Tab-separated table of C-alpha atoms in Angstrom:
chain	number	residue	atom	x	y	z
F	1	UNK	CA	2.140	-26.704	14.007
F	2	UNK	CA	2.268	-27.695	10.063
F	3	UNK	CA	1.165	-25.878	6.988
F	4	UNK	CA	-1.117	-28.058	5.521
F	5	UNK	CA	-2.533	-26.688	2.514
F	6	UNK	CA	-2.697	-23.093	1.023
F	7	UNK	CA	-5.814	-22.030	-1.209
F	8	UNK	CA	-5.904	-18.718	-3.848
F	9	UNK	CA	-8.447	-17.030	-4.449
F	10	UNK	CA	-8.850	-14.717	-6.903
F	11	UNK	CA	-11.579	-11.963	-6.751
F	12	UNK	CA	-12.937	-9.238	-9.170
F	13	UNK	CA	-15.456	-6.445	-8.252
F	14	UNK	CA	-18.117	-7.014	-10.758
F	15	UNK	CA	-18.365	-3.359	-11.490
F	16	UNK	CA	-14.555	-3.191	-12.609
F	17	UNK	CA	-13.646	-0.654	-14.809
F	18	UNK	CA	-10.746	-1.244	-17.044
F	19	UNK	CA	-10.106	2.740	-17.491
F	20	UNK	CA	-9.409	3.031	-13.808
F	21	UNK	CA	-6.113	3.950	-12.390
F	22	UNK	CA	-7.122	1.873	-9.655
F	23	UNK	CA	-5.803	-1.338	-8.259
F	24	UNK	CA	-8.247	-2.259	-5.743
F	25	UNK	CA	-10.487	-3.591	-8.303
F	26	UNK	CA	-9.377	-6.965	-7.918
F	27	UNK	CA	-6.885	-8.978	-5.553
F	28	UNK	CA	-5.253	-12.489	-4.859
F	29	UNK	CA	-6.530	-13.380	-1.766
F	30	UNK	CA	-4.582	-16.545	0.439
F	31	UNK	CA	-5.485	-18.771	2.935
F	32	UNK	CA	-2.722	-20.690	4.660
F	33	UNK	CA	-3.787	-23.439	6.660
F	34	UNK	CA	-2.796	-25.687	9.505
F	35	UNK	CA	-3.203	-29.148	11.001
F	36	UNK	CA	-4.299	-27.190	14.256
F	37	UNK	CA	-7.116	-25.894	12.652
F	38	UNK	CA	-5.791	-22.164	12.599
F	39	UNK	CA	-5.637	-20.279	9.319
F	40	UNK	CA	-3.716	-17.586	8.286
F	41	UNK	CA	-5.039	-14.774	5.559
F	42	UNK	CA	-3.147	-12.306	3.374
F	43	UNK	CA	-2.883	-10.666	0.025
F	44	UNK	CA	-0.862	-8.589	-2.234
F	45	UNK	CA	-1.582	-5.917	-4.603
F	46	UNK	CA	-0.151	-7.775	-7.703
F	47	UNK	CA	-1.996	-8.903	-10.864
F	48	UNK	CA	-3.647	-11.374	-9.354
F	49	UNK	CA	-3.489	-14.202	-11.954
F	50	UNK	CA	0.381	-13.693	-12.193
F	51	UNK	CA	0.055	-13.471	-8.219
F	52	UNK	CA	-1.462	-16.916	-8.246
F	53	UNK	CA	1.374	-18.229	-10.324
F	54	UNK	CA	4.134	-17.534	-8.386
F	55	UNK	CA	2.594	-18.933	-5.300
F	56	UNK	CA	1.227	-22.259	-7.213
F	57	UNK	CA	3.876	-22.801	-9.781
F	58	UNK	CA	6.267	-25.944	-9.390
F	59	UNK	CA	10.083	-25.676	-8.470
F	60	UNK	CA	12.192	-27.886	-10.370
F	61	UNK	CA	15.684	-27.318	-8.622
F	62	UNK	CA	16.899	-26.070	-5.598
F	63	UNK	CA	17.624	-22.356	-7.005
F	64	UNK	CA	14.169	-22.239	-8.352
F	65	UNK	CA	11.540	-24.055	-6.276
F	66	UNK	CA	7.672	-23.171	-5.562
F	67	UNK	CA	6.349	-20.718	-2.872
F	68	UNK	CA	3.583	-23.043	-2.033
F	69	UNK	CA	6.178	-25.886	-2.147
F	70	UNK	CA	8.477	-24.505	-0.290
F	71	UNK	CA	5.571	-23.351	2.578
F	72	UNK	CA	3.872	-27.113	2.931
F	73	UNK	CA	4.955	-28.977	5.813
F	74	UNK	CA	6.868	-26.442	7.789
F	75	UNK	CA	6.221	-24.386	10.739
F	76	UNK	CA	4.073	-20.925	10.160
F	77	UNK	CA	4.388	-19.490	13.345
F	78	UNK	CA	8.171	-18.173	12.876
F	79	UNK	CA	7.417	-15.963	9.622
F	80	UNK	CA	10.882	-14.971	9.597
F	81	UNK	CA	12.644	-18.016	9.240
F	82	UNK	CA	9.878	-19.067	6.099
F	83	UNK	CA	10.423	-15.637	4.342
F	84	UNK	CA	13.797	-16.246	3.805
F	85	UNK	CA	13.336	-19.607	2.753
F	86	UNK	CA	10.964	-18.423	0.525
F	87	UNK	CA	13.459	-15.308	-0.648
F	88	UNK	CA	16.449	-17.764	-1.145
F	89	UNK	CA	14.789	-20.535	-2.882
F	90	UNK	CA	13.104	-18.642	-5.581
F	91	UNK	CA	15.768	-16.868	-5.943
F	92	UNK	CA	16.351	-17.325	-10.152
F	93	UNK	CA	12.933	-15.921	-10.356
F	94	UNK	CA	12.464	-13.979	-7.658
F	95	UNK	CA	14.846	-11.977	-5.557
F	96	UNK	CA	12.613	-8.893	-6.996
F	97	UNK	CA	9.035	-7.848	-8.321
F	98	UNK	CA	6.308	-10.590	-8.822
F	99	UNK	CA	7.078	-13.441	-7.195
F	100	UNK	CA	8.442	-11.212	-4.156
F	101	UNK	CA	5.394	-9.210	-4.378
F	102	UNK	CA	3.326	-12.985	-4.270
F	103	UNK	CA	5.301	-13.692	-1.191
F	104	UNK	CA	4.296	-11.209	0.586
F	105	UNK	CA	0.562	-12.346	0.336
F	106	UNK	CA	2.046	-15.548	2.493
F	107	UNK	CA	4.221	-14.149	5.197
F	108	UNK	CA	1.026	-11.597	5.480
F	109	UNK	CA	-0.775	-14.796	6.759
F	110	UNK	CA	2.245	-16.185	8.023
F	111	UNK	CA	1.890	-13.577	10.834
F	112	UNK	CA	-1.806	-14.079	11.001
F	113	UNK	CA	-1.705	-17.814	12.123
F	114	UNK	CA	1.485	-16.931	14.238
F	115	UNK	CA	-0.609	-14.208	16.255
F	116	UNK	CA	-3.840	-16.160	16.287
F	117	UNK	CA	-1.667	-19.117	17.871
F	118	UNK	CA	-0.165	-16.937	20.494
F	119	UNK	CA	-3.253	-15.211	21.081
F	120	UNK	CA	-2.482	-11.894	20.596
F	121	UNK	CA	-2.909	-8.868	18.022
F	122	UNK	CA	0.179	-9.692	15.923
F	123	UNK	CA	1.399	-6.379	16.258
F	124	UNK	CA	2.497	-7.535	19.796
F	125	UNK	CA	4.924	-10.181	18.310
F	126	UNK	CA	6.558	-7.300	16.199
F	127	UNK	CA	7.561	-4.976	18.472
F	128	UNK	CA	6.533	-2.489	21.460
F	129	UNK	CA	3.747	-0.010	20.751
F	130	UNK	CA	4.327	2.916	19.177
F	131	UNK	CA	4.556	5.445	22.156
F	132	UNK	CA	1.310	7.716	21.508
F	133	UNK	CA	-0.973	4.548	21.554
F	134	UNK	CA	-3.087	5.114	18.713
F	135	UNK	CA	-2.947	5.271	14.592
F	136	UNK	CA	-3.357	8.233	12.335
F	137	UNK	CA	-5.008	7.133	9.240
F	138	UNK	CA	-5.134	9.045	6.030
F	139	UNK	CA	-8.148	9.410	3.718
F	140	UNK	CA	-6.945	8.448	-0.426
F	141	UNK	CA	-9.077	10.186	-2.113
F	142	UNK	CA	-9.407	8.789	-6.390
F	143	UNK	CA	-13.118	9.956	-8.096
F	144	UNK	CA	-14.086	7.776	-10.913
F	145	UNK	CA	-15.624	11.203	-12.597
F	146	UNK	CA	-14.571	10.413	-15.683
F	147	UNK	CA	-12.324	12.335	-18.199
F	148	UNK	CA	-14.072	16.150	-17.737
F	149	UNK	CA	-11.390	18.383	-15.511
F	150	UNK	CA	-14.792	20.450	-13.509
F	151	UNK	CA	-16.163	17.142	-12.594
F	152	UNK	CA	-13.314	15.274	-11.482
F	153	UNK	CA	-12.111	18.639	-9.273
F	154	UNK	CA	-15.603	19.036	-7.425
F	155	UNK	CA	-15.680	14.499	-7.301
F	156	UNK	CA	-12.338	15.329	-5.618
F	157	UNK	CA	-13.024	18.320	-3.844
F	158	UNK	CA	-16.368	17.071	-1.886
F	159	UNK	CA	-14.262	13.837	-1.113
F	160	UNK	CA	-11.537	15.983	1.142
F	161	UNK	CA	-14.602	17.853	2.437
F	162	UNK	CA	-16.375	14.902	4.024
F	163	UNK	CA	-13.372	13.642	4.863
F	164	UNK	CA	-12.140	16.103	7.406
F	165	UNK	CA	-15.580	16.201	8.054
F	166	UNK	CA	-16.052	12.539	9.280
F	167	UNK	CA	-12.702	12.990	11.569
F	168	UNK	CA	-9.857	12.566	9.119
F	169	UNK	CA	-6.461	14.684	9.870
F	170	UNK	CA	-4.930	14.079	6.379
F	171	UNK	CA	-6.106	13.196	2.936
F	172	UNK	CA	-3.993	12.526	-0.536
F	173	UNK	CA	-5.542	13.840	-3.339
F	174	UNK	CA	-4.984	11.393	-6.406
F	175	UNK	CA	-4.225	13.951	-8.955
F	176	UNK	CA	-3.867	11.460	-11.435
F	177	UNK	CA	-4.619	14.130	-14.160
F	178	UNK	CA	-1.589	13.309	-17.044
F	179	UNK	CA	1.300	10.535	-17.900
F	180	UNK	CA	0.933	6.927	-18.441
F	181	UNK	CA	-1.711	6.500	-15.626
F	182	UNK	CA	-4.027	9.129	-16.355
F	183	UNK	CA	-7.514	8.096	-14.495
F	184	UNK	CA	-10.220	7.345	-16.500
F	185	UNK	CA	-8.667	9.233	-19.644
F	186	UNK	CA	-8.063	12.890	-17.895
F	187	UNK	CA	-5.768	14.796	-19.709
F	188	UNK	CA	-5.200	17.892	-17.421
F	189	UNK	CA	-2.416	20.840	-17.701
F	190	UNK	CA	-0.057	21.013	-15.219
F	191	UNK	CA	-1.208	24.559	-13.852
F	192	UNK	CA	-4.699	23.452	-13.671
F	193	UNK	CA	-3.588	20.970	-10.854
F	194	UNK	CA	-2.735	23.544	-8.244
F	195	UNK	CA	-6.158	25.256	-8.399
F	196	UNK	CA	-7.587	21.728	-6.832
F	197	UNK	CA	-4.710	22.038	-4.227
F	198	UNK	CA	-5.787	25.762	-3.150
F	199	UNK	CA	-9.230	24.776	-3.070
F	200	UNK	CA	-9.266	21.895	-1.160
F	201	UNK	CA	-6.802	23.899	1.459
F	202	UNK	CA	-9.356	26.868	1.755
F	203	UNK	CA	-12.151	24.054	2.344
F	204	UNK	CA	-10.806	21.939	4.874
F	205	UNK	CA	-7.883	24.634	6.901
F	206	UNK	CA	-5.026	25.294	7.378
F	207	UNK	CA	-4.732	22.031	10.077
F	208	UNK	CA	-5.827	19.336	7.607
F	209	UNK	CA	-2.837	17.850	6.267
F	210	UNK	CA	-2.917	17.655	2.077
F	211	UNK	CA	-0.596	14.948	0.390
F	212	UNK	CA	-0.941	14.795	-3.218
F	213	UNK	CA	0.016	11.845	-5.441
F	214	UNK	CA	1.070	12.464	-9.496
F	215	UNK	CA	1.790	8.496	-10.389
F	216	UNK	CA	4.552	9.101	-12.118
F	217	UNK	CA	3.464	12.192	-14.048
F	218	UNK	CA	6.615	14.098	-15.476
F	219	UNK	CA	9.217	13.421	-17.698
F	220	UNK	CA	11.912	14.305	-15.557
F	221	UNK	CA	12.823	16.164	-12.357
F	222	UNK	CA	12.937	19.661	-14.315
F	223	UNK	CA	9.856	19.572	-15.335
F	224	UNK	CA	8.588	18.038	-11.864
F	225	UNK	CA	9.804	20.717	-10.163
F	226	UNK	CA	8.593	23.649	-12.307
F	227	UNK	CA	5.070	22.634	-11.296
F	228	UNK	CA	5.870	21.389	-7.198
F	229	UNK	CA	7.293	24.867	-6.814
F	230	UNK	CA	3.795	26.499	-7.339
F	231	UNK	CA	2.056	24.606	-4.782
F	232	UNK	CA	4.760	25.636	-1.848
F	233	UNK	CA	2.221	28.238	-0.612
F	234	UNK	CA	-0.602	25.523	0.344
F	235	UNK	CA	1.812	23.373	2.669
F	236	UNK	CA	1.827	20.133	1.257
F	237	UNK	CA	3.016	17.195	2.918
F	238	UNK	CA	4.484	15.480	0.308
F	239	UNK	CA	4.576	15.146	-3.427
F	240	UNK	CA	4.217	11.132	-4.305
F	241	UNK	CA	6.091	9.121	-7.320
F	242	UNK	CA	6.086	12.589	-9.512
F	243	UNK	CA	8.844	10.589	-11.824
F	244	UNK	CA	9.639	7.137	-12.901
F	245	UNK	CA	10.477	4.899	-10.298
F	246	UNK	CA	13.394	3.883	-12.134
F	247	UNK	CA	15.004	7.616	-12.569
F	248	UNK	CA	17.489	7.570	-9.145
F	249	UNK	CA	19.192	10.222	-10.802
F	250	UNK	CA	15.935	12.421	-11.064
F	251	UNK	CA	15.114	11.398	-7.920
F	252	UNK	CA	18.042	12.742	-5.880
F	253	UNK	CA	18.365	16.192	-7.714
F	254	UNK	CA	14.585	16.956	-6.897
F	255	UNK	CA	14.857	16.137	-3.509
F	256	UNK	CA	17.787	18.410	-2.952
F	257	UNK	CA	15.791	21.069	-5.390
F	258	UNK	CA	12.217	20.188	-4.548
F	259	UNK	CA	10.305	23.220	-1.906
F	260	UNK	CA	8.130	19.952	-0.877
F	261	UNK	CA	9.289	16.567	0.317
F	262	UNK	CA	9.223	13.545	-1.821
F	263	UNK	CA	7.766	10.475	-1.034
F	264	UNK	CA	7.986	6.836	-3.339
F	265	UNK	CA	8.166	3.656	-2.996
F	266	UNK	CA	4.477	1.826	-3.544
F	267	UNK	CA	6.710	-0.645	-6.415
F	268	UNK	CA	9.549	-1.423	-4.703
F	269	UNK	CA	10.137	-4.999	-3.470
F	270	UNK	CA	12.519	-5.704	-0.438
F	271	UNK	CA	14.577	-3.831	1.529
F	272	UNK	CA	17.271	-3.711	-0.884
F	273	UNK	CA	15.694	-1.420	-3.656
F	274	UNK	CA	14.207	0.899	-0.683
F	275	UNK	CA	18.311	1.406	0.461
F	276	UNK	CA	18.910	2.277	-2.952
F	277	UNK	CA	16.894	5.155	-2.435
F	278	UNK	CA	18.722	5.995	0.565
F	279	UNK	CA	21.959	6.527	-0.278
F	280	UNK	CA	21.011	8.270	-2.980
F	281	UNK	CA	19.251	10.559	-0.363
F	282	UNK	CA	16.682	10.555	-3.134
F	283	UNK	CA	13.380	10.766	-0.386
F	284	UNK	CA	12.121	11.942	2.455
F	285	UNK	CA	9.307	9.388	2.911
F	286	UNK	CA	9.559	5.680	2.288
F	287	UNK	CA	6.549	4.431	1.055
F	288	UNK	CA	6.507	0.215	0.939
F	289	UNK	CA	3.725	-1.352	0.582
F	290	UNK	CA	3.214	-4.390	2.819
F	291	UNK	CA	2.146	-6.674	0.110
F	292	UNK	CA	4.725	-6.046	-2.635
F	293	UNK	CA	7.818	-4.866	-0.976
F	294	UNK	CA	7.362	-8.516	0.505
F	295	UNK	CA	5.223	-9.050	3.550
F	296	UNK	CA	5.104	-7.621	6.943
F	297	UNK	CA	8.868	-9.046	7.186
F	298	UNK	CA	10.162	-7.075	4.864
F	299	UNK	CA	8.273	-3.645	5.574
F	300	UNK	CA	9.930	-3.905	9.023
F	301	UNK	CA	13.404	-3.749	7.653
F	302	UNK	CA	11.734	-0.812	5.730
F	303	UNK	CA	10.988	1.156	8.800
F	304	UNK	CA	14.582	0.476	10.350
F	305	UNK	CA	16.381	1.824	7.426
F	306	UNK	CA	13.686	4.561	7.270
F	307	UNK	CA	14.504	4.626	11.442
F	308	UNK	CA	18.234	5.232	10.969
F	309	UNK	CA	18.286	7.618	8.515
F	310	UNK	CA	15.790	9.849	10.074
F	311	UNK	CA	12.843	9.218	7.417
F	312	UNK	CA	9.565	9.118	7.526
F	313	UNK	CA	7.458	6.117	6.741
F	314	UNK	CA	3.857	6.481	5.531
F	315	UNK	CA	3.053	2.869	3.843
F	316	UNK	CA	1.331	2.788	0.561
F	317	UNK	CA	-2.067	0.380	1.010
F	318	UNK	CA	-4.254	0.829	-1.976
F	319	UNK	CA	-6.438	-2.306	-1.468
F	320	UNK	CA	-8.776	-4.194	0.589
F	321	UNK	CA	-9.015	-4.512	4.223
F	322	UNK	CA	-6.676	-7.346	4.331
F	323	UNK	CA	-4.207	-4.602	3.855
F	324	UNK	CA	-5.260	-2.215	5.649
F	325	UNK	CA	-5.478	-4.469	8.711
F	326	UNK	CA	-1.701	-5.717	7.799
F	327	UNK	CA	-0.470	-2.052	7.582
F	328	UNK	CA	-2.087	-1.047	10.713
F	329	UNK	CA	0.076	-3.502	12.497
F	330	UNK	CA	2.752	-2.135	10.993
F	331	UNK	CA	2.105	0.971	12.000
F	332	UNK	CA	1.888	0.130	15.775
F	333	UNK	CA	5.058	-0.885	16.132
F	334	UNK	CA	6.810	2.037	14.320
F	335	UNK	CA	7.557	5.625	15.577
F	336	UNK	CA	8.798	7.079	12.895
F	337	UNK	CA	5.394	6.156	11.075
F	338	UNK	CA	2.895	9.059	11.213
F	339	UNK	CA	0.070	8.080	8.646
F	340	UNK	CA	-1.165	5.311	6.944
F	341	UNK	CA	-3.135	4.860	3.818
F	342	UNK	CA	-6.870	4.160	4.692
F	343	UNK	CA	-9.271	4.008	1.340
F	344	UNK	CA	-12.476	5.365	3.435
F	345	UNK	CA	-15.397	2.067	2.826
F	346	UNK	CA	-18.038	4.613	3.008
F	347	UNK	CA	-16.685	6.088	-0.185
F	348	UNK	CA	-14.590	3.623	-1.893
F	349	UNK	CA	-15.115	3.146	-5.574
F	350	UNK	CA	-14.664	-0.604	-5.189
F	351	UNK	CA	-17.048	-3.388	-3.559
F	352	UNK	CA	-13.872	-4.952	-2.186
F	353	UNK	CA	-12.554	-2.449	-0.402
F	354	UNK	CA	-16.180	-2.041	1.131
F	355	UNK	CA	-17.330	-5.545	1.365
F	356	UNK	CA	-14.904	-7.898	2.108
F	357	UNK	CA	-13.887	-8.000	5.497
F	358	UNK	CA	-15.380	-7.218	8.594
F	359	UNK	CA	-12.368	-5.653	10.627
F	360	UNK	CA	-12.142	-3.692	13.797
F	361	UNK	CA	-10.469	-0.190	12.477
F	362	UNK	CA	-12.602	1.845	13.407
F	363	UNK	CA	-12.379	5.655	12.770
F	364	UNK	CA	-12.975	7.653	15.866
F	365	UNK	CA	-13.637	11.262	16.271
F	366	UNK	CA	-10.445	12.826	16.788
F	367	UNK	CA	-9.362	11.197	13.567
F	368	UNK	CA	-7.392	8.391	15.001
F	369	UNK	CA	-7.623	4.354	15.172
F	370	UNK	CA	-7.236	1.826	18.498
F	371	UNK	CA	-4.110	0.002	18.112
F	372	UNK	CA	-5.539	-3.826	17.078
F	373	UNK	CA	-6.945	-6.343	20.021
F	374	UNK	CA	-8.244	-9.068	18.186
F	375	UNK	CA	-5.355	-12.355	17.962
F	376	UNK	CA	-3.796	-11.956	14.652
F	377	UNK	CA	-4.583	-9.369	11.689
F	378	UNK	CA	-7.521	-8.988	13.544
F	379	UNK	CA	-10.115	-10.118	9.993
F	380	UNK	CA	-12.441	-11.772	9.446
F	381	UNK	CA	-13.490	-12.705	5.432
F	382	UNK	CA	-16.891	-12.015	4.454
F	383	UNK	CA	-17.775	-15.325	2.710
F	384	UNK	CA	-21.262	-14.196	0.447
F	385	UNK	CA	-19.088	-11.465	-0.708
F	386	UNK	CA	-16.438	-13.083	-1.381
F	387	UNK	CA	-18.117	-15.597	-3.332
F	388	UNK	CA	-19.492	-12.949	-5.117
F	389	UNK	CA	-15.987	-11.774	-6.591
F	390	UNK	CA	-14.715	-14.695	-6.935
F	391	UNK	CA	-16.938	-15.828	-9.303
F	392	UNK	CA	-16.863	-12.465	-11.360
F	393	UNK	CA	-13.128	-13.010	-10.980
F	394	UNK	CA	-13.457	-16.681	-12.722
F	395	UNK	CA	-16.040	-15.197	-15.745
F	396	UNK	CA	-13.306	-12.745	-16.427
């Protein structure tokens, strides 16, 4: 089997709104396809007009030559053996964010076409399943309430509600409330944050697990922790990306200091930067995201570093169903995996998230998900819809 041709598309929800702390307003979507008539679909949460460079852009030399280049003509169905063709020959431009973040949307459909050709769920080609036999999703829960404090805590509030309603164990409560990614303009204080905590604990009990994400709120780990320390009482899973990704330093003296574990890693591309972490002992929960940290390839090595070090892995997936479907694969195969991000469709802010695939994950009542049957990711693209965003995308 040869690659034959590989098409982006890049789609917009129509109703985008450029206030939003929310990437799953628009994606770079790829179709990789054969000369057996088998095509292979992925994306990546990555601008997606900078996405669609690094995959189309021309290599002039061997240190520096084009994704798409480098993909035509060779053999999809051994993903491993392209990804680090792909990693080594963009390596002067590469080797870290964008374009390895754009390579991930290919070995994602790498591994599509290579389990639609065996015929099987391509979970099966990664690894044995993960001994329980079922996934544990987690409700992310982000309001678009705008910037009042009352209406964004009862947006959030009724949003964990109906979640453990409709079967969910967990939910992470977007608290994006201060610092550079402040949703939809809310400014917030810092002790107003742990009266949403305590309510949504009294609402959904004490067995509903609560993860709450800051993006990147404080300064530094002092001031982190001054505010962590009051929400010790409600039992919270983890804290996510309270400082700059950047701050290893920070990082490691808050998780020696912090009463709640620490969890990062939605930015990080490859292996490498995730091990950085590590021996810094700066986390307790890896956090890759199967896109950017470089495909399905790559978040594998995440989990066996996560594996050896006795770490948790809960994957970030703030995107379509393309991801989700990706990250549920993922998730079969690893152990030491107990959630996995899972934007509800029934009350997802964006049409893309609801609209554009047609998948089998399926929520059931005891709040877990089927490992995948269908051969491959297990997708299917909705074209009308997609249509739909892609044009909004190309008015944009």
């Amino acid at each position: 089997m040869k690659i034959t041709d590989i098409k982006t598309h890049i789609l917009l929800d129509p109703g985008m709104d450029a206030t939003a702390t929310s990437s799953n307003q628009d994606t770079i979507v790829v179709e990789v396809e054969t000369d057996e008539g088998i095509t292979g679909v992925g994306e990546t949460d990555l601008n997606a007009w900078v996405a669609r460079a690094c995959i189309e852009a021309p290599g002039t030399h061997t240190m520096d030559r084009g994704l798409r280049q480098m993909l035509i003509g060779s053999d999809p169905t051994d993903p491993k053996a392209r990804w680090q063709e792909m990693y080594v020959g963009s390596a002067m431009t590469g080797r870290r964010g964008a374009v390895i973040h754009a390579l991930g949307a290919l070995d994602m459909a790498l591994w599509d076409i290579a389990g639609k050709a065996a015929g099987v769920p391509t979970w099966q080609l990664l690894g044995d399943a993960r001994p329980e036999g079922h996934l544990v999703p987690y409700a992310s829960l982000l309001p678009n309430a705008g910037s009042d404090y009352d209406a964004f805590a009862a947006s959030i509030g009724g949003q964990a509600i109906a979640a453990a309603k409709n079967g969910f164990r967990a939910g992470k409560l977007e608290l994006l409330t201060r610092g550079p990614y402040a949703h939809t303009g809310l400014a917030v204080a810092d002790e107003r944050m742990v009266e949403i905590i305590a309510e949504v604990r009294r609402a959904t009990g004490p067995d509903f697990t609560i993860m709450v994400d800051v993006a990147y709120g404080w300064d530094n780990w002092r001031q982190a922790l001054a505010v962590i320390e009051t929400w010790a009482e409600y039992n919270v899973y983890f804290v996510e990306t309270p400082i700059w990704t950047d701050d290893l330093d920070g990082y490691a003296e808050l998780a020696r200091h912090s009463p709640i574990p620490l969890a990062a890693g939605e930015w990080l591309a490859t292996r490498y930067e995730f091990q950085a972490y590590v021996d810094r002992q700066a986390l307790h929960v890896l956090q890759p995201d199967v896109g950017r940290v470089g495909g399905i390839t790559e978040a594998l090595e995440v989990t066996k570093i996560a594996a050896a070090n006795d770490l948790l892995v809960v994957p970030h997936g703030w995107k379509t169903g393309i991801t989700v479907a990706a990250t549920s694969h993922l998730a079969a195969v690893t152990p030491c995996l107990p959630f996995f991000e899972f934007v509800p469709p029934a009350i997802a802010e964006s049409r893309l998230r609801r609209e554009l695939v047609n998948d089998e994950l399926e929520l059931r009542s005891d709040g877990t998900l089927a490992l995948p049957t269908r051969p491959g990711l297990g997708i299917e693209l909705n074209r009308d819809a997609m249509a739909e965003f892609e044009a909004a995308g190309a008015r944009l």
